[in-house]
PDB file of C-alpha atoms in Angstrom:
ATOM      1  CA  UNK A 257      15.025 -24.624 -14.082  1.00 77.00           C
ATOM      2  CA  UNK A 258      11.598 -25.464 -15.456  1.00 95.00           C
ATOM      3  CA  UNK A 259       8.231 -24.561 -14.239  1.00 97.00           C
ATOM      4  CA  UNK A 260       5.227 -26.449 -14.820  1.00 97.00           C
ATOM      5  CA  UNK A 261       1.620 -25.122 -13.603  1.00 98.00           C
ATOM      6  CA  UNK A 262      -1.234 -27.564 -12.890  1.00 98.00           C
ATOM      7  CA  UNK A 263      -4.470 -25.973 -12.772  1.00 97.00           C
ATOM      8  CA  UNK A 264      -8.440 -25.804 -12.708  1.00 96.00           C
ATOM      9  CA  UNK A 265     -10.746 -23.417 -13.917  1.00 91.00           C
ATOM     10  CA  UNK A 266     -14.176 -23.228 -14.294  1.00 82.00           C
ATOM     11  CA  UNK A 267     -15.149 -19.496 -15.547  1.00 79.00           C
ATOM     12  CA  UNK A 268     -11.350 -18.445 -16.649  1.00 87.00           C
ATOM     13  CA  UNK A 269     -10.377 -16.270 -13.552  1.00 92.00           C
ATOM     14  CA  UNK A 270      -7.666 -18.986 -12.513  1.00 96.00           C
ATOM     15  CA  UNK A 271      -6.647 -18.969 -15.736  1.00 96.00           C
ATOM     16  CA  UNK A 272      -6.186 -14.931 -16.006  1.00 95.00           C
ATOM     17  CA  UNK A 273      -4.011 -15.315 -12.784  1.00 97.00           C
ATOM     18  CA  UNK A 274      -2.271 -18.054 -14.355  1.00 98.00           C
ATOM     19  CA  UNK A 275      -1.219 -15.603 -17.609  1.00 97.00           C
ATOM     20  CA  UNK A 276       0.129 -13.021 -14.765  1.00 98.00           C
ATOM     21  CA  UNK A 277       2.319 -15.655 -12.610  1.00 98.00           C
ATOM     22  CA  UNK A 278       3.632 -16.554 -15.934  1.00 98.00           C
ATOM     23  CA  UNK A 279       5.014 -13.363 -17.324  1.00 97.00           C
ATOM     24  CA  UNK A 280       6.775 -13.241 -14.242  1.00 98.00           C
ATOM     25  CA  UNK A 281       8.197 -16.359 -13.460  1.00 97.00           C
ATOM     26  CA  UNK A 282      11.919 -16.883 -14.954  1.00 96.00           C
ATOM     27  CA  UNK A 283      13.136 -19.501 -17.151  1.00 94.00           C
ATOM     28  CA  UNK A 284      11.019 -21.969 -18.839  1.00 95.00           C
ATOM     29  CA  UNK A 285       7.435 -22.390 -17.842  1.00 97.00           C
ATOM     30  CA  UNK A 286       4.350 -24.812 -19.090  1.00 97.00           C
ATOM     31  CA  UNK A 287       0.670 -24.403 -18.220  1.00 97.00           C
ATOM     32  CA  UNK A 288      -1.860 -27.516 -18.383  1.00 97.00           C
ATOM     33  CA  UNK A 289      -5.483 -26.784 -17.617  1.00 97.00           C
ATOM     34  CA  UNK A 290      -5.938 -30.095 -15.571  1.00 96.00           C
ATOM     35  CA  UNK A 291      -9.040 -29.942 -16.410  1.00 93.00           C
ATOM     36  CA  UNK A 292      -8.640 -30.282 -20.583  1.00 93.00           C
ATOM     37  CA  UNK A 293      -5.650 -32.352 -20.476  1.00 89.00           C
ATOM     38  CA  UNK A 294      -4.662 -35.324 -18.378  1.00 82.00           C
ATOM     39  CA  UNK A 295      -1.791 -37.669 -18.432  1.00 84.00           C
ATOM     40  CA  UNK A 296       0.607 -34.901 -16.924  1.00 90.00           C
ATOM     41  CA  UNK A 297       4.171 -35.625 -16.865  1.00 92.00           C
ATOM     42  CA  UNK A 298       6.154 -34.377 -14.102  1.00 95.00           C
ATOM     43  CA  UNK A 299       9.444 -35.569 -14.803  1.00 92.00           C
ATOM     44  CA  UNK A 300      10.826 -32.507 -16.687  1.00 92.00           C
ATOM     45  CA  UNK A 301      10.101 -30.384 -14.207  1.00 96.00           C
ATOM     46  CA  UNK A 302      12.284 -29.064 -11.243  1.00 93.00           C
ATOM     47  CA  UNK A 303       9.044 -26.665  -9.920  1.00 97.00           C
ATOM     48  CA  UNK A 304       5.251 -27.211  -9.585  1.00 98.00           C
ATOM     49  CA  UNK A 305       3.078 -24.961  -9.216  1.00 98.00           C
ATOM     50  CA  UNK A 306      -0.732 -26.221  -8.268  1.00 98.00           C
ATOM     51  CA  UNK A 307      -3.865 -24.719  -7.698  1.00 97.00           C
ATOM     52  CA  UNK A 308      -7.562 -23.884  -8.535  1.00 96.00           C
ATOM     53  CA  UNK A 309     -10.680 -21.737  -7.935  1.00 93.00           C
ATOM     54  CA  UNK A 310     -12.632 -22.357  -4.986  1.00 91.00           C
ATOM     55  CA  UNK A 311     -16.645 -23.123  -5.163  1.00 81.00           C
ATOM     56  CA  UNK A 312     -18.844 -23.968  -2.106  1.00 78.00           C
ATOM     57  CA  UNK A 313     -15.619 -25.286  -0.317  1.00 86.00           C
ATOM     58  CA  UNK A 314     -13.834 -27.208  -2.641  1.00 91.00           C
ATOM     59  CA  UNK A 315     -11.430 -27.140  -6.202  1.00 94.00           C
ATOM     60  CA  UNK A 316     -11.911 -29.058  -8.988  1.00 94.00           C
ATOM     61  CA  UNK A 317     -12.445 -33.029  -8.821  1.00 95.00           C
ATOM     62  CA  UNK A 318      -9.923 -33.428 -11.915  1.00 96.00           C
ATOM     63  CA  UNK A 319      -7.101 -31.149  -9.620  1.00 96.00           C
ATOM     64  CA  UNK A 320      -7.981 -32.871  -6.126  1.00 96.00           C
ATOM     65  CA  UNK A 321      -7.548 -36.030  -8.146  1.00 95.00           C
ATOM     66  CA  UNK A 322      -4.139 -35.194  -9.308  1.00 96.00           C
ATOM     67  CA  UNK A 323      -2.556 -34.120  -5.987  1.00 97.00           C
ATOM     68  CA  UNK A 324      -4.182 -37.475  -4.569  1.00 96.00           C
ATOM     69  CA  UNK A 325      -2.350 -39.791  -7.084  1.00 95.00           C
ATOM     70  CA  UNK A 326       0.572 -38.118  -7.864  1.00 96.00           C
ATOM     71  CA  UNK A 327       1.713 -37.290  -3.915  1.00 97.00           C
ATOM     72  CA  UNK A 328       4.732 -39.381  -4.242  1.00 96.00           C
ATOM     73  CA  UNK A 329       5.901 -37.708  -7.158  1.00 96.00           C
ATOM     74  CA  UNK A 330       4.803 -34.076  -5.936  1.00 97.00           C
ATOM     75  CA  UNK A 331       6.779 -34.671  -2.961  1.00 94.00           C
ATOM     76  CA  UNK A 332       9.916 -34.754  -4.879  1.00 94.00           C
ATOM     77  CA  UNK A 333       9.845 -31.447  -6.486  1.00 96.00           C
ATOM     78  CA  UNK A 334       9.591 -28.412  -5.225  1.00 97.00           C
ATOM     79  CA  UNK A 335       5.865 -27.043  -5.022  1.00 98.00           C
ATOM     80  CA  UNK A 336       3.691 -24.516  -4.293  1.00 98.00           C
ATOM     81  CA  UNK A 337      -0.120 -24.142  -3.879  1.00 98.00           C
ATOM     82  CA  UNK A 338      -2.243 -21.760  -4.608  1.00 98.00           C
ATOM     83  CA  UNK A 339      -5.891 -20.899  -4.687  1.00 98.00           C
ATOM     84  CA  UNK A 340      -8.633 -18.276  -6.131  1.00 96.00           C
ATOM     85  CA  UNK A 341     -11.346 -18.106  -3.402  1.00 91.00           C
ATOM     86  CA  UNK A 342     -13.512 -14.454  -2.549  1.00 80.00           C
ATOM     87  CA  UNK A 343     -13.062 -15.308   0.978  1.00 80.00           C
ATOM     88  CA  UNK A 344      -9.523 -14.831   1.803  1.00 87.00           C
ATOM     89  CA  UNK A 345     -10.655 -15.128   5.473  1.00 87.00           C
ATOM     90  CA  UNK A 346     -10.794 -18.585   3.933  1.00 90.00           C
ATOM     91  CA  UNK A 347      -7.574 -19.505   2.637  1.00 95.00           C
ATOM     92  CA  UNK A 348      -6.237 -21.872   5.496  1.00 96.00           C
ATOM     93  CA  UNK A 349      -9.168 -24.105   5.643  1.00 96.00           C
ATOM     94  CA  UNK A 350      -9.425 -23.991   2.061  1.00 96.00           C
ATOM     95  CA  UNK A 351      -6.058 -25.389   1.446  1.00 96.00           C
ATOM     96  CA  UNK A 352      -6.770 -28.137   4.185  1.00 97.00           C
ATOM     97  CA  UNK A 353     -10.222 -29.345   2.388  1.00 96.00           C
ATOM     98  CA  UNK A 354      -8.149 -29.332  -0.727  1.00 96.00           C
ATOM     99  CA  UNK A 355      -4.873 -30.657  -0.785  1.00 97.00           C
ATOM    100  CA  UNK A 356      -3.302 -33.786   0.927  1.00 97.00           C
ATOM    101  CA  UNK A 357      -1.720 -32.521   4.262  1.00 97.00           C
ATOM    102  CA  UNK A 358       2.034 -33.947   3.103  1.00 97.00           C
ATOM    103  CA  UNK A 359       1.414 -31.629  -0.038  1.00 97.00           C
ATOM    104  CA  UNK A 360       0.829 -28.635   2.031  1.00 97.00           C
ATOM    105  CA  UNK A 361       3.823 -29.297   4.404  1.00 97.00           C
ATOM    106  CA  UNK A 362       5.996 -29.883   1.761  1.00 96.00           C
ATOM    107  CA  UNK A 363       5.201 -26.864  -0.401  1.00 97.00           C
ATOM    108  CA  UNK A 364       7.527 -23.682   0.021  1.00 97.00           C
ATOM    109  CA  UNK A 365       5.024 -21.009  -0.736  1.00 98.00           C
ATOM    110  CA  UNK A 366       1.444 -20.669  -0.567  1.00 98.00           C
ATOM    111  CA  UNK A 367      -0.656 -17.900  -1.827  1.00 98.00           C
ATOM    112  CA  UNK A 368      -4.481 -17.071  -2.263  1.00 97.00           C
ATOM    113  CA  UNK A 369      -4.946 -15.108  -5.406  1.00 97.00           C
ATOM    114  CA  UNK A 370      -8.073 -13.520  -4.404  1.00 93.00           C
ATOM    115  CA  UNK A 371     -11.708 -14.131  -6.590  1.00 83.00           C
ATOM    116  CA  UNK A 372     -13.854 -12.499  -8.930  1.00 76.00           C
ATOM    117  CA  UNK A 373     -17.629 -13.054  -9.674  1.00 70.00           C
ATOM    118  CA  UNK A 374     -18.702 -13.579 -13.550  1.00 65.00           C
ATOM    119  CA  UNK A 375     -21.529 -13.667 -13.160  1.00 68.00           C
ATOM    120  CA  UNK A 376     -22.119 -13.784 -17.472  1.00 77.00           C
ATOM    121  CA  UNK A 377     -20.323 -16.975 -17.295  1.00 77.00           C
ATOM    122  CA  UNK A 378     -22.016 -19.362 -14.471  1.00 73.00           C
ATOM    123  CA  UNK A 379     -24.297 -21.730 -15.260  1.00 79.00           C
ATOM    124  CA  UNK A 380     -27.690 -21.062 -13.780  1.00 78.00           C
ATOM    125  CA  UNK A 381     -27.307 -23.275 -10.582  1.00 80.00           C
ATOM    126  CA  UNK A 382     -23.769 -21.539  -9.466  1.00 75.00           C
ATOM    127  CA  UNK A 383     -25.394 -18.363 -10.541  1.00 71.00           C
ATOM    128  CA  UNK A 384     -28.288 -18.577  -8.300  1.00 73.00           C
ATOM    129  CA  UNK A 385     -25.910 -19.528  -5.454  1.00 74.00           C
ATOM    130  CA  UNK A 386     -23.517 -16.426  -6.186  1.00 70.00           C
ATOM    131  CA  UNK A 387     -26.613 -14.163  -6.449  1.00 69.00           C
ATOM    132  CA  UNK A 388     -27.782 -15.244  -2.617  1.00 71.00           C
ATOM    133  CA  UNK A 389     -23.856 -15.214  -1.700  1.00 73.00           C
ATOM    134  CA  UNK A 390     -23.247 -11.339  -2.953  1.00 67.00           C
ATOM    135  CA  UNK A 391     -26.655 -10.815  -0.653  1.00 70.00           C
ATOM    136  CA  UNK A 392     -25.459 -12.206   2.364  1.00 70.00           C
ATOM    137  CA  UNK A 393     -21.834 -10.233   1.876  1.00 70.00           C
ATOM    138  CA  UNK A 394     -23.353  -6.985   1.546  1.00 68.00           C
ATOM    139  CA  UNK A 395     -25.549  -7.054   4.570  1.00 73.00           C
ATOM    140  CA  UNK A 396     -22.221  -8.507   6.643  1.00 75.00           C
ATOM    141  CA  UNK A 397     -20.676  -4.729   4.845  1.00 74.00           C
ATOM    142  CA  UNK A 398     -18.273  -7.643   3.270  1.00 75.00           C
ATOM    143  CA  UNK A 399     -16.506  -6.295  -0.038  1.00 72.00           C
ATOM    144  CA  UNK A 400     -16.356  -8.113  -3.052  1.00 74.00           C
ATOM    145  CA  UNK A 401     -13.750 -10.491  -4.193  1.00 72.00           C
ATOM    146  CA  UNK A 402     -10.928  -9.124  -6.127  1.00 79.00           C
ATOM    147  CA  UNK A 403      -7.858 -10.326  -7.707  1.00 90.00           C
ATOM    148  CA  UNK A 404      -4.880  -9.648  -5.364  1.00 91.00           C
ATOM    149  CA  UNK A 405      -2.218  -9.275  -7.739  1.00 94.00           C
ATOM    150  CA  UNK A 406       0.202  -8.500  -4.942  1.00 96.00           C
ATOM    151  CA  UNK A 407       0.398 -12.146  -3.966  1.00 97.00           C
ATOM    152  CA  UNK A 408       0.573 -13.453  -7.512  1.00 97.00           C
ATOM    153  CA  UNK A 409       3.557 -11.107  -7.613  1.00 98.00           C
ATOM    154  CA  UNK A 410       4.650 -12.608  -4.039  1.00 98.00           C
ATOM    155  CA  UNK A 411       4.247 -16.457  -5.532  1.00 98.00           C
ATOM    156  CA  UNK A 412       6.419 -15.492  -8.727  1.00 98.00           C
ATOM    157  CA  UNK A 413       9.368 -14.200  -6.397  1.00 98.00           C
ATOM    158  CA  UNK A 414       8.736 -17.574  -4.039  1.00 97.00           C
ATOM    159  CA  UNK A 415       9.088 -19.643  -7.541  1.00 97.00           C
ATOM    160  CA  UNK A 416      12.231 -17.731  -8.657  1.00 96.00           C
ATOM    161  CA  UNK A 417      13.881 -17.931  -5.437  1.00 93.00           C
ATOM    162  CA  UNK A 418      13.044 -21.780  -5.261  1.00 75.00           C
TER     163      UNK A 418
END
């Protein structure tokens, strides 16, 4: 069985996450940063794997994009989703704004990965935003994000049972 991964990163957390799902998956598995490289071909694939890093509500254009115009495709293999948002709280609504609903029914696992500021990395506008988000978390007493490698662990064992 083959594995491919479809996702979107903007400051290379999704992408960590993506290197741990990977060493644990089984059998044969292929990464595309949707983002760098279009033109994805699903048909080798008996598994997908799709998902992105969440900012002010939403993934990437190029990943929304995908699901949107490759549904009928998606549908025929077996898929999960996941996401990187801070807000775990979150994850639900997150998938709704973000993926067709027929993708989310049809997926067998689902999985938030958790988030992590970089702050070194934004550009100044996200920056800014982050800066007056931490603010607003810490007076609520809300931690940080974090990676939740328990759940990337949880998606691996989904994708190997699949």
């Amino acid at each position: 069985m083959k594995t491919l991964i479809i996702y979107s990163t903007t400051y290379g957390f999704t992408e960590d996450c993506i290197n741990d799902l990977q060493k644990q998956l089984n059998g044969e598995t292929k990464a595309i940063n949707i983002m760098k490289e279009s033109g994805v071909d699903l048909q080798d694939f008996d598994k997908v794997v799709i998902g992105g890093s969440i900012y002010m509500g939403q993934v990437q254009k190029q990943l929304k994009t995908f699901c949107e115009q490759n549904l009928d495709k998606l549908k025929q293999k077996k898929v999960a989703l996941f996401l990187c948002c801070g807000f775990v709280d979150n994850f639900e609504q997150n998938l709704q704004n973000n993926f067709p609903a027929k993708l989310i029914n049809s997926a067998f696992a689902k999985q938030c990965f958790g988030g992590e500021l970089r702050l070194d990395k934004m550009k100044f506008t996200h920056k800014m935003i982050t800066k007056m988000m931490k603010k607003m978390t810490a007076k609520d007493n809300k931690p940080e994000p974090v990676k939740i490698s328990g759940n990337i662990k949880t998606l691996a064992e989904a994708v190997n049972k699949g």
